mmCIF file of C-alpha atoms in Angstrom:
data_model
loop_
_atom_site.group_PDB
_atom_site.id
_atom_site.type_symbol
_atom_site.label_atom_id
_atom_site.label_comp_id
_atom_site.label_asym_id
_atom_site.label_seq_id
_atom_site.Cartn_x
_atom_site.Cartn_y
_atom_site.Cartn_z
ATOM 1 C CA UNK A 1 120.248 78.918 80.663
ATOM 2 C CA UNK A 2 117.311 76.338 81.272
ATOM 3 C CA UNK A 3 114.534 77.726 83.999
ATOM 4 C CA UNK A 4 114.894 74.541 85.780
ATOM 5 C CA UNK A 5 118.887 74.895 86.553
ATOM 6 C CA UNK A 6 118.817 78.389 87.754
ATOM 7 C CA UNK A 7 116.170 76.605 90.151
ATOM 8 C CA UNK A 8 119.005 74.407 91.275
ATOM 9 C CA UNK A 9 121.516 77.282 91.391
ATOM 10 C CA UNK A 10 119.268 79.240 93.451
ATOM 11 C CA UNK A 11 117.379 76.037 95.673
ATOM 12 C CA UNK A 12 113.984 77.959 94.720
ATOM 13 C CA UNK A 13 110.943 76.069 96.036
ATOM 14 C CA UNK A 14 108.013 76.123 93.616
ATOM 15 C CA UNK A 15 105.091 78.726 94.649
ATOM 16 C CA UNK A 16 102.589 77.580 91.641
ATOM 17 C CA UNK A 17 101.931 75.599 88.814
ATOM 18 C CA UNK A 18 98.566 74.009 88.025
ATOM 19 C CA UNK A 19 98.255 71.764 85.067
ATOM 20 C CA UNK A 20 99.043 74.110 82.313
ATOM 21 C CA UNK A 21 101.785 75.525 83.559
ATOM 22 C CA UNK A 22 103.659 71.952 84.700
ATOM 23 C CA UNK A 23 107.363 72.349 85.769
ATOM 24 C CA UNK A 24 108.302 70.123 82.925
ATOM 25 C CA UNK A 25 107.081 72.807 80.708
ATOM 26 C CA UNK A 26 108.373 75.768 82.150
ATOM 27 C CA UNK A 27 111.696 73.982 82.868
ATOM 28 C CA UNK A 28 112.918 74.318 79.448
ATOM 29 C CA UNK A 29 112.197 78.142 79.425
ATOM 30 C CA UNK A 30 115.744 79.981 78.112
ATOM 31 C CA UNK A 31 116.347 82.440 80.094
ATOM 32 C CA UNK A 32 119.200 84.863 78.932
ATOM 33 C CA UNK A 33 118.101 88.309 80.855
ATOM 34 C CA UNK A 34 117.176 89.109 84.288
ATOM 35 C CA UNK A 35 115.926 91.685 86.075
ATOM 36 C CA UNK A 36 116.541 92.169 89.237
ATOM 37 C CA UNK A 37 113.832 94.813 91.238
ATOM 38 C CA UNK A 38 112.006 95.612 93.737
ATOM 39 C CA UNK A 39 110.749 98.744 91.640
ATOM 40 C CA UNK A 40 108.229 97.730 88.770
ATOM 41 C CA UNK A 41 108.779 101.202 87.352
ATOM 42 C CA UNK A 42 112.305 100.116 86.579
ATOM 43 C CA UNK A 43 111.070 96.668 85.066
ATOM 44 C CA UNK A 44 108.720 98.926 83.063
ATOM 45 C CA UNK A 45 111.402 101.258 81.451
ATOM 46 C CA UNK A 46 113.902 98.613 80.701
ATOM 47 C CA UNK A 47 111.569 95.776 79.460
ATOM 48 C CA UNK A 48 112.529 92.851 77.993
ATOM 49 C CA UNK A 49 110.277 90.004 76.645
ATOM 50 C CA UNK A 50 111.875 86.747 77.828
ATOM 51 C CA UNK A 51 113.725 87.946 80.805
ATOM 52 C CA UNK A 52 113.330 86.454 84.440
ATOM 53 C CA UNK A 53 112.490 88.616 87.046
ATOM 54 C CA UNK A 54 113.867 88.229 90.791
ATOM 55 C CA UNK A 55 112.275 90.843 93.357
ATOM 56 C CA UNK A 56 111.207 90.930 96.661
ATOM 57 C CA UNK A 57 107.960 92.383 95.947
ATOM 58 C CA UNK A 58 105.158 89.892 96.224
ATOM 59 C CA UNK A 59 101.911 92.434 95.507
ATOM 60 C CA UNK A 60 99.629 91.730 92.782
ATOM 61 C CA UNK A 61 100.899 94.456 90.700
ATOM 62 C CA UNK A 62 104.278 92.429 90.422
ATOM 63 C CA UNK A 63 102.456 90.213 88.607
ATOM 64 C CA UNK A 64 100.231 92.590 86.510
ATOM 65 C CA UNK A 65 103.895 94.046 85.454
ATOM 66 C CA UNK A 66 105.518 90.862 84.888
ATOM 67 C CA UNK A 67 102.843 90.178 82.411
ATOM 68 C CA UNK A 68 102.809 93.411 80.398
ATOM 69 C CA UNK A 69 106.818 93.340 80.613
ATOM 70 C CA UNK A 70 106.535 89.826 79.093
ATOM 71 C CA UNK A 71 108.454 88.086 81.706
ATOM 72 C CA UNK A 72 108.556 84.612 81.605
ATOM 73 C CA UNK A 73 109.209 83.942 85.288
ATOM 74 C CA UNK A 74 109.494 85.364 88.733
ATOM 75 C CA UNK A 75 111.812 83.957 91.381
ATOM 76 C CA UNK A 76 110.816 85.983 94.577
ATOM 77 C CA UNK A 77 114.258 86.687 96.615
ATOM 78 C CA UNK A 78 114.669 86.810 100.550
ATOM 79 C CA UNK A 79 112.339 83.873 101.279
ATOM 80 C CA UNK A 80 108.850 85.799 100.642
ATOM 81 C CA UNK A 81 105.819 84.104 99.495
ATOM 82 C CA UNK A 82 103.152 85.663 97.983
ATOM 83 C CA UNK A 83 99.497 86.092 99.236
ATOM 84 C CA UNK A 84 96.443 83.612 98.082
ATOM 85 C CA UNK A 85 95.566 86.241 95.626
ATOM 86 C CA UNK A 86 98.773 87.077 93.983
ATOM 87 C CA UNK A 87 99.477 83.112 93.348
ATOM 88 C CA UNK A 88 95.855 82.868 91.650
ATOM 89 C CA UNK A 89 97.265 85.754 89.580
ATOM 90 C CA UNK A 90 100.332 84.090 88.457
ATOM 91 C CA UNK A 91 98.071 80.630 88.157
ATOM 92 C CA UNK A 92 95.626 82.534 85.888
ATOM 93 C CA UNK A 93 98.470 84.671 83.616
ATOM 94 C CA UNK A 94 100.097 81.715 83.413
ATOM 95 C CA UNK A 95 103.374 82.966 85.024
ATOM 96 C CA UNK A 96 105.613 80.769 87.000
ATOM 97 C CA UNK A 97 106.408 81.892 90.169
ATOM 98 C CA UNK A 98 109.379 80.730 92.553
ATOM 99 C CA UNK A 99 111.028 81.662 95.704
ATOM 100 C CA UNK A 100 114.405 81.046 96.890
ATOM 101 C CA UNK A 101 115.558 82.234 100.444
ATOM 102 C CA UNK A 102 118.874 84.134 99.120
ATOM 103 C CA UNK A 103 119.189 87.555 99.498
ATOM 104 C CA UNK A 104 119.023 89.777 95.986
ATOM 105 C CA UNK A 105 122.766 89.925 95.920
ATOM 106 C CA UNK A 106 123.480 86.352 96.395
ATOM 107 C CA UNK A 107 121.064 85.578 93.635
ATOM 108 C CA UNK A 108 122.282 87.420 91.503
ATOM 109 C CA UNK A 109 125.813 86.893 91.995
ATOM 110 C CA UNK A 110 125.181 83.177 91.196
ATOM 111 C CA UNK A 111 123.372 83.871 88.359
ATOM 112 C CA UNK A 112 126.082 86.471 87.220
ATOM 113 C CA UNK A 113 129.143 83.930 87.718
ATOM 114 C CA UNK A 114 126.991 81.472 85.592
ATOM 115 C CA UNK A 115 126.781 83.410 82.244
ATOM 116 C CA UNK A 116 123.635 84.904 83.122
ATOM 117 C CA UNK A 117 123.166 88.689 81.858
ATOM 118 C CA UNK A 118 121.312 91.542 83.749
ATOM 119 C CA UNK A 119 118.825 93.299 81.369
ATOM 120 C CA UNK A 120 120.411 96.368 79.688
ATOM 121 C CA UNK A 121 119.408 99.356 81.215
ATOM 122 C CA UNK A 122 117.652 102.221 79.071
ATOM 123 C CA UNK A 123 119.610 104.902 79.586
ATOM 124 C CA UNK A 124 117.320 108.191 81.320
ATOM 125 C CA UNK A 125 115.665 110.203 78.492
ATOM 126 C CA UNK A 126 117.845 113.326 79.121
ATOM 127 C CA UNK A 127 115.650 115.718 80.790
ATOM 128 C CA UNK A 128 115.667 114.462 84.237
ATOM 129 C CA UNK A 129 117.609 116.438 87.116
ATOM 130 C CA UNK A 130 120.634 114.910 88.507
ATOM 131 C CA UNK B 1 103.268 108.292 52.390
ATOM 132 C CA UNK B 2 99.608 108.196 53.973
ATOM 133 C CA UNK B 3 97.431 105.191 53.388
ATOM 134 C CA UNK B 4 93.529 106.437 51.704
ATOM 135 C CA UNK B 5 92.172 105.201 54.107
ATOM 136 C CA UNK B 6 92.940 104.243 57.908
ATOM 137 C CA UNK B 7 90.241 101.777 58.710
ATOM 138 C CA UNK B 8 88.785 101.129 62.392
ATOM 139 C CA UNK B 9 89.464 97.430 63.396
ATOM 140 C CA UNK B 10 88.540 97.421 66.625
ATOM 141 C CA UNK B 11 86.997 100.149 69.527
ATOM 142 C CA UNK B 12 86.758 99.678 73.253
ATOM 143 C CA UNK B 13 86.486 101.323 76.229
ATOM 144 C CA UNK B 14 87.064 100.358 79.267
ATOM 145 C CA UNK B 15 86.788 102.002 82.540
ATOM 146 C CA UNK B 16 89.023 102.681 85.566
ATOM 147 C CA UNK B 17 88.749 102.796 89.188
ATOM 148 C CA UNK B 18 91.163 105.481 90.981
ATOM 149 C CA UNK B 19 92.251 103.402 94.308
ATOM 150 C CA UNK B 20 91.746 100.171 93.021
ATOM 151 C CA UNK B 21 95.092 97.978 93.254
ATOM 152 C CA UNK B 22 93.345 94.873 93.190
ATOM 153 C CA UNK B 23 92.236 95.088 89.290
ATOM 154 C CA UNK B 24 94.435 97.846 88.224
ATOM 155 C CA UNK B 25 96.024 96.461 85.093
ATOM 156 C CA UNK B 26 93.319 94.878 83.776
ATOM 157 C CA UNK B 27 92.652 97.326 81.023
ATOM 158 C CA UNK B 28 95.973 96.797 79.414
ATOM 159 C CA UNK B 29 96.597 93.024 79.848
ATOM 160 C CA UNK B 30 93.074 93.261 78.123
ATOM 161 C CA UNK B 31 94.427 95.147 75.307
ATOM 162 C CA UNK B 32 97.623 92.858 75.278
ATOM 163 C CA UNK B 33 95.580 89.765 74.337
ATOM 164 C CA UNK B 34 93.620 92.385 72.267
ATOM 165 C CA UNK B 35 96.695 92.913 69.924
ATOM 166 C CA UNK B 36 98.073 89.146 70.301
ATOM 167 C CA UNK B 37 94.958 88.034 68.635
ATOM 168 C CA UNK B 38 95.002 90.633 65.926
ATOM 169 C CA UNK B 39 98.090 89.200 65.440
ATOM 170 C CA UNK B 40 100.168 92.500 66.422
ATOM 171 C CA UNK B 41 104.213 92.406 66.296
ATOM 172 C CA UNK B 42 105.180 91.058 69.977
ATOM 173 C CA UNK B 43 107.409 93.811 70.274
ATOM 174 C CA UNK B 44 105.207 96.815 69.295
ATOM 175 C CA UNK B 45 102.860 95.196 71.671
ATOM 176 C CA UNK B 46 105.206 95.376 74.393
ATOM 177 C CA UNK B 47 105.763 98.781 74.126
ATOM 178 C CA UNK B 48 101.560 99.182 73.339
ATOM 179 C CA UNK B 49 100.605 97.668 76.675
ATOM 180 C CA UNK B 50 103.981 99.468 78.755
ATOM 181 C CA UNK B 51 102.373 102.630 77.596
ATOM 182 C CA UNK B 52 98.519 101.637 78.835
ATOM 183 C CA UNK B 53 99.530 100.353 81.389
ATOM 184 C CA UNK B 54 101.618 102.986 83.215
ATOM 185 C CA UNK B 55 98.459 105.253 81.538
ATOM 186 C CA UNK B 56 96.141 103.342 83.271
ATOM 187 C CA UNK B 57 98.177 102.797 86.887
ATOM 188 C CA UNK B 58 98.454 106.763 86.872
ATOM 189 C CA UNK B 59 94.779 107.016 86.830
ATOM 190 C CA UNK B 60 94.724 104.149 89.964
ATOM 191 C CA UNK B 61 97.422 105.885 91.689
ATOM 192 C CA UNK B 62 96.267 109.455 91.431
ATOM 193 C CA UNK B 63 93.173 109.485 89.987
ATOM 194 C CA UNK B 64 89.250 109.523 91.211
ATOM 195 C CA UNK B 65 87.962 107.212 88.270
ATOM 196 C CA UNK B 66 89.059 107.171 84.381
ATOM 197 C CA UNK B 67 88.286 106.142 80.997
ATOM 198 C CA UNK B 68 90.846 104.145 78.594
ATOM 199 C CA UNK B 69 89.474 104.511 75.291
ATOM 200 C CA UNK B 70 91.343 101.419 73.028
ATOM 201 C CA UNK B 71 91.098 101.493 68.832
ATOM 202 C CA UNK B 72 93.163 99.712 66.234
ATOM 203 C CA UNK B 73 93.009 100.961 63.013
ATOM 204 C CA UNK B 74 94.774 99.723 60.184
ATOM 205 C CA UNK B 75 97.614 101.598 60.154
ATOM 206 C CA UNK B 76 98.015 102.710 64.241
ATOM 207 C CA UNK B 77 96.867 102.081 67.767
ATOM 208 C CA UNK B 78 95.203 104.685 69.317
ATOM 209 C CA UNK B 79 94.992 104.977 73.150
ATOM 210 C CA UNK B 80 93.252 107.840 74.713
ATOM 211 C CA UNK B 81 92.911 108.133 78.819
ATOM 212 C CA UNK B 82 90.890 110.468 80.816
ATOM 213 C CA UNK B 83 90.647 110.958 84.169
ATOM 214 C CA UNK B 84 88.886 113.035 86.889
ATOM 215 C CA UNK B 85 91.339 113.542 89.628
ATOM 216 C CA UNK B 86 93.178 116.664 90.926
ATOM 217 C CA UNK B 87 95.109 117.102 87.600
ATOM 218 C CA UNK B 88 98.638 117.914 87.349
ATOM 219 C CA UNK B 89 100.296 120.953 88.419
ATOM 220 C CA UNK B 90 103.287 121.446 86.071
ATOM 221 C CA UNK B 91 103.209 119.476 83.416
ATOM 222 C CA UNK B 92 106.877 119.975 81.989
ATOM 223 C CA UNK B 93 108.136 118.891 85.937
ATOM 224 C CA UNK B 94 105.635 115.477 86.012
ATOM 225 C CA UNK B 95 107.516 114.654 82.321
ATOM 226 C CA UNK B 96 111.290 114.819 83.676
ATOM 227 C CA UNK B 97 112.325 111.474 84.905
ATOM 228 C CA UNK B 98 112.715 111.004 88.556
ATOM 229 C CA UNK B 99 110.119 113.673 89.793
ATOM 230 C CA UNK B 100 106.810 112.194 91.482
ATOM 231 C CA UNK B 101 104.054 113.096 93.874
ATOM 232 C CA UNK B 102 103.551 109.865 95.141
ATOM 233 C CA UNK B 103 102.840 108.463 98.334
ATOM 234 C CA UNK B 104 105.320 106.448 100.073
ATOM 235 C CA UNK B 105 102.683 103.434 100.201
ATOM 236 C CA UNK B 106 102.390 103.682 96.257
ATOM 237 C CA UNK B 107 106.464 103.748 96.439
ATOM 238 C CA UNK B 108 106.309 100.641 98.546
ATOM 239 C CA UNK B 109 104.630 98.843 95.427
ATOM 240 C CA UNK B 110 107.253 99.075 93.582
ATOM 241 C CA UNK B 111 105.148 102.540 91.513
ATOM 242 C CA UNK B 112 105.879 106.337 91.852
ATOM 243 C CA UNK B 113 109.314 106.225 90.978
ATOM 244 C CA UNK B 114 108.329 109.480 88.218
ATOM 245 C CA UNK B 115 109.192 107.288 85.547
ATOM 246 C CA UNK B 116 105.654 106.512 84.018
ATOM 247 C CA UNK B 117 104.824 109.693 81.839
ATOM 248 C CA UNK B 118 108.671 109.946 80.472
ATOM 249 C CA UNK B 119 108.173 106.067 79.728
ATOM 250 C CA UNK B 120 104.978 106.304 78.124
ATOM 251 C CA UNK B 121 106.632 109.092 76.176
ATOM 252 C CA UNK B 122 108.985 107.054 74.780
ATOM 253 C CA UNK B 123 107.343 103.752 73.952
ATOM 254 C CA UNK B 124 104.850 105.877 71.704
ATOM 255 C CA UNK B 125 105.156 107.834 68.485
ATOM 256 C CA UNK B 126 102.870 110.407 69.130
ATOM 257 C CA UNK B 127 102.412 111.509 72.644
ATOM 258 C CA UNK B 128 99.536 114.172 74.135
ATOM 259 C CA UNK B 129 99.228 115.618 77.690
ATOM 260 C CA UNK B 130 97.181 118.009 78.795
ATOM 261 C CA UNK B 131 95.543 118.625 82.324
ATOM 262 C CA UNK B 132 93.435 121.082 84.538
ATOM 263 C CA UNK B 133 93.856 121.751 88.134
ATOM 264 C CA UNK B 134 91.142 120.070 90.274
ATOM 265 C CA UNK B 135 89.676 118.616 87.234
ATOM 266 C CA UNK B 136 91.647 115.761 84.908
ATOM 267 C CA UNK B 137 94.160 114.796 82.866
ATOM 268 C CA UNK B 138 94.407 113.688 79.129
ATOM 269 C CA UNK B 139 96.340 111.520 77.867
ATOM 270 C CA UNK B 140 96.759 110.643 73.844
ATOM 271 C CA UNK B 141 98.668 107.790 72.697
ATOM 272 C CA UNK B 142 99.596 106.610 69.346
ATOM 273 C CA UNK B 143 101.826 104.029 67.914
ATOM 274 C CA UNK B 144 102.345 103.341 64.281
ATOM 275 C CA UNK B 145 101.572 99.714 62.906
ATOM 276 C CA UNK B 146 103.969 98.316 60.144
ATOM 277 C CA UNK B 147 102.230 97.639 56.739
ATOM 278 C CA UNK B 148 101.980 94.157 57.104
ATOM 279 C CA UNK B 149 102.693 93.285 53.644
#
């Protein structure tokens, strides 16, 4: 699915784009995969280049993750903006960033219902205590 | 079979601030664009930079100050991080998934969830810990390159 209709689906409001990174352009991004976390260390273990990430975390290191997990755009959930300095971030890694005002589970029940996949989860490497 | 000879590329090092949320990252996303311009595999880069990068948030999270020492040879990627910091206790414990030390304000970042050194374990080929108390930790990081033709 296009970037630009899972903006409808979920009424984001744009938090950045300068120039390079124009809403036309990132629009057309396919997004098959999300991921949808508050914890980066879950991003981290399960990621997926190309996926979209929705979280409620709006801290710089959301978007230092984002960019080594090769997402290709964050849609911040429960109507939180970022700070000054995580938007320059996004602006300078060239990340789109949106917010909508729907909780996680709305989000990504919407998405779900629309054909929209979560990213598989890597299973625990076997030695941890449960 | 092993190539004669596995030639240096490229050598950096770059350093690392324990505390220091603001730039921690860097390093890797460095190392990233690094390997994009060599013209690295997207995929083995992902799992290149996953690996620094929980390396190098380790150091930031636990860590007084650290080293990331970055070389691409021709047939591997070699990533070696040292820190000074109050090392790590039990070893075998900090590599089982789930178990952390960390603060609830490095939890609140989305970090500390013990998932780092069992993740960095398992996007490498060759992984190297080693630590003393009240001193440091070592880390040693490889992952093998494809021949590229």
């Amino acid at each position: 699915m296009r970037l630009k209709e899972i903006v409808k689906f979920l009424n984001c409001q744009q938090c950045s784009w300068d120039a390079a990174v124009d809403p036309d352009r990132y629009g057309d991004i396919d997004i098959e995969f999300v991921h949808a976390s508050d914890l980066m260390s879950d991003v981290l273990r399960s990621a997926r280049r190309g996926a979209l990430l929705l979280t409620g975390q709006t801290n710089n290191q959301t978007i230092r993750t984002a960019k080594i997990a090769g997402i290709s755009a964050i849609i911040f959930v429960r109507g939180k903006t970022p700070a000054a300095s995580t938007f320059e971030l996004a602006q300078q890694y060239q990340i789109p960033i949106l917010a909508s005002e729907l909780s996680m589970f709305d989000a990504c029940g919407i998405l779900y219902a629309n054909g929209i996949k979560g990213v598989p989860c890597k299973k625990p490497t076997g030695n941890s205590e449960s | 079979m092993k190539k004669m000879s596995d030639k240096v590329i490229f050598k950096e090092r770059f350093k690392i601030k324990g505390g220091d949320f603001i730039n921690g990252g860097d390093a890797s996303i460095r190392i990233g664009d690094i390997l994009k311009e060599v013209g690295i595999d997207p995929d083995i880069i992902l799992r290149i930079t996953i690996a620094a990068y929980e390396a190098e948030m380790n150091v930031v999270i636990y860590a007084h100050r650290g080293t990331m020492d970055f070389c691409i040879t021709t047939d591997k990627v070699l990533i070696k991080v040292e820190d000074e910091g109050c090392g790590i206790e039990d070893i075998e414990l900090a590599m089982k998934e789930g178990y952390s030390t960390a603060s609830e304000e490095i939890r609140e970042m989305g970090f500390g969830a013990g998932m780092g050194l069992p993740n960095i374990k398992d996007n490498a080929d060759v992984f190297h810990i080693s630590s003393q108390i009240g001193k440091g930790t070592e880390l040693d990081i490889h992952v093998d390159l494809p021949d590229k033709k």
